[in-house]
């Protein structure tokens, strides 16, 4: 995914995604001077930051 596509997928601004990438919190790959993101990496990031719980009621 491009930076724009990944930001839309995560529902965050592009600048926030670039900031997270430069801080090493979001994995990315360089391709021709541009960042590319794997959907599986983004999904893993979302699932690893899960908050709250399910009470089973």
XYZ file of N, CA and C in Angstrom:
171
model
N 0.844 -1.182 0.000
C 0.000 0.000 0.000
C 0.888 1.244 0.000
N 0.393 2.288 -0.615
C 1.090 3.563 -0.549
C 0.838 4.199 0.818
N 1.521 5.275 1.087
C 1.325 5.979 2.351
C -0.118 6.475 2.470
N -0.646 6.996 1.384
C -2.016 7.506 1.400
C -3.026 6.390 1.656
N -2.836 5.267 0.989
C -3.741 4.122 1.162
C -3.664 3.565 2.580
N -2.449 3.461 3.111
C -2.272 2.935 4.463
C -2.884 3.868 5.498
N -2.720 5.159 5.324
C -3.304 6.131 6.258
C -4.831 6.040 6.234
N -5.389 5.902 5.056
C -6.844 5.764 4.958
C -7.307 4.458 5.598
N -6.574 3.377 5.386
C -6.913 2.087 5.983
C -6.919 2.176 7.505
N -5.930 2.885 8.065
C -5.838 3.039 9.520
C -6.728 4.156 10.059
N -7.304 4.941 9.154
C -8.162 6.078 9.522
C -7.395 7.107 10.356
N -6.170 7.404 9.908
C -5.350 8.428 10.558
C -4.794 9.348 9.477
N -4.390 10.565 9.847
C -3.792 11.464 8.845
C -2.473 10.912 8.309
N -2.164 11.267 7.093
C -0.928 10.823 6.448
C 0.295 11.239 7.275
N 0.283 12.464 7.806
C 1.409 12.955 8.608
C 1.622 12.102 9.850
N 0.545 11.641 10.458
C 0.660 10.782 11.645
C 1.294 9.444 11.280
N 0.901 8.891 10.147
C 1.479 7.626 9.699
C 2.973 7.787 9.426
N 3.360 8.861 8.776
C 4.772 9.102 8.504
C 5.562 9.278 9.791
N 4.958 9.937 10.769
C 5.603 10.112 12.067
C 5.783 8.765 12.766
N 4.755 7.935 12.770
C 4.849 6.603 13.373
C 5.886 5.741 12.657
N 5.960 5.874 11.349
C 6.938 5.112 10.573
C 8.356 5.536 10.916
N 8.591 6.835 10.986
C 9.942 7.315 11.275
C 10.366 6.985 12.697
N 9.405 6.813 13.612
C 9.712 6.439 14.992
C 9.830 4.928 15.176
N 9.627 4.173 14.107
C 9.781 2.724 14.162
C 8.587 1.978 14.717
N 7.448 2.635 14.826
C 6.263 1.986 15.382
C 5.407 1.301 14.322
N 5.595 1.680 13.069
C 4.877 1.058 11.956
C 5.914 0.551 10.965
N 5.919 -0.750 10.672
C 6.888 -1.278 9.709
C 6.560 -0.820 8.290
N 7.608 -0.535 7.526
C 7.422 -0.133 6.135
C 8.601 -0.598 5.310
N 8.439 -0.537 4.014
C 9.455 -0.949 3.064
C 9.698 0.201 2.109
N 10.939 0.384 1.711
C 11.279 1.424 0.747
C 11.211 0.836 -0.650
N 10.558 1.540 -1.538
C 10.498 1.153 -2.935
C 10.596 2.426 -3.762
N 11.722 2.599 -4.433
C 11.952 3.795 -5.248
C 11.729 5.091 -4.471
N 12.377 5.221 -3.355
C 12.328 6.421 -2.505
C 10.967 6.674 -1.863
N 10.071 5.722 -1.931
C 8.745 5.876 -1.324
C 8.505 4.758 -0.324
N 7.725 5.074 0.683
C 7.365 4.066 1.684
C 6.206 3.223 1.169
N 6.294 1.937 1.439
C 5.203 1.017 1.119
C 4.900 0.212 2.368
N 3.638 -0.134 2.551
C 3.179 -0.823 3.748
C 2.444 -2.092 3.356
N 2.646 -3.143 4.119
C 1.902 -4.383 3.911
C 0.631 -4.335 4.746
N -0.464 -4.714 4.148
C -1.740 -4.733 4.858
C -1.669 -5.652 6.075
N -0.977 -6.774 5.949
C -0.851 -7.705 7.074
C -0.099 -7.069 8.249
N 0.910 -6.237 7.963
C 1.626 -5.529 9.034
C 0.717 -4.520 9.726
N -0.094 -3.821 8.940
C -1.004 -2.825 9.515
C -2.082 -3.495 10.369
N -2.594 -4.613 9.893
C -3.600 -5.348 10.652
C -3.006 -5.868 11.954
N -1.794 -6.392 11.901
C -1.110 -6.875 13.108
C -0.917 -5.728 14.099
N -0.580 -4.550 13.592
C -0.422 -3.368 14.449
C -1.739 -3.029 15.141
N -2.823 -3.038 14.386
C -4.135 -2.743 14.973
C -4.515 -3.766 16.040
N -4.292 -5.034 15.756
C -4.670 -6.085 16.695
C -3.794 -6.083 17.944
N -2.545 -5.665 17.818
C -1.643 -5.657 18.971
C -1.946 -4.510 19.924
N -2.685 -3.509 19.449
C -3.008 -2.353 20.280
C -4.448 -2.385 20.784
N -5.005 -3.556 20.867
C -6.394 -3.717 21.292
C -6.559 -3.285 22.747
N -7.616 -2.583 23.023
C -7.927 -2.122 24.374
C -9.301 -2.621 24.762
N -9.545 -2.709 26.043
C -10.860 -3.126 26.522
C -11.011 -4.620 26.461
N -12.187 -5.066 26.736
C -12.418 -6.493 26.747
C -13.865 -6.823 26.458
N -14.155 -8.069 26.500
C -15.495 -8.562 26.261
C -15.899 -9.327 27.515
N -17.010 -8.930 28.112
C -17.393 -9.530 29.379
C -18.207 -10.816 29.224
N -18.604 -11.149 28.003
C -19.282 -12.411 27.753
C -20.741 -12.453 28.178
N -21.306 -11.331 28.530
C -22.729 -11.301 28.931
C -23.633 -11.205 27.748
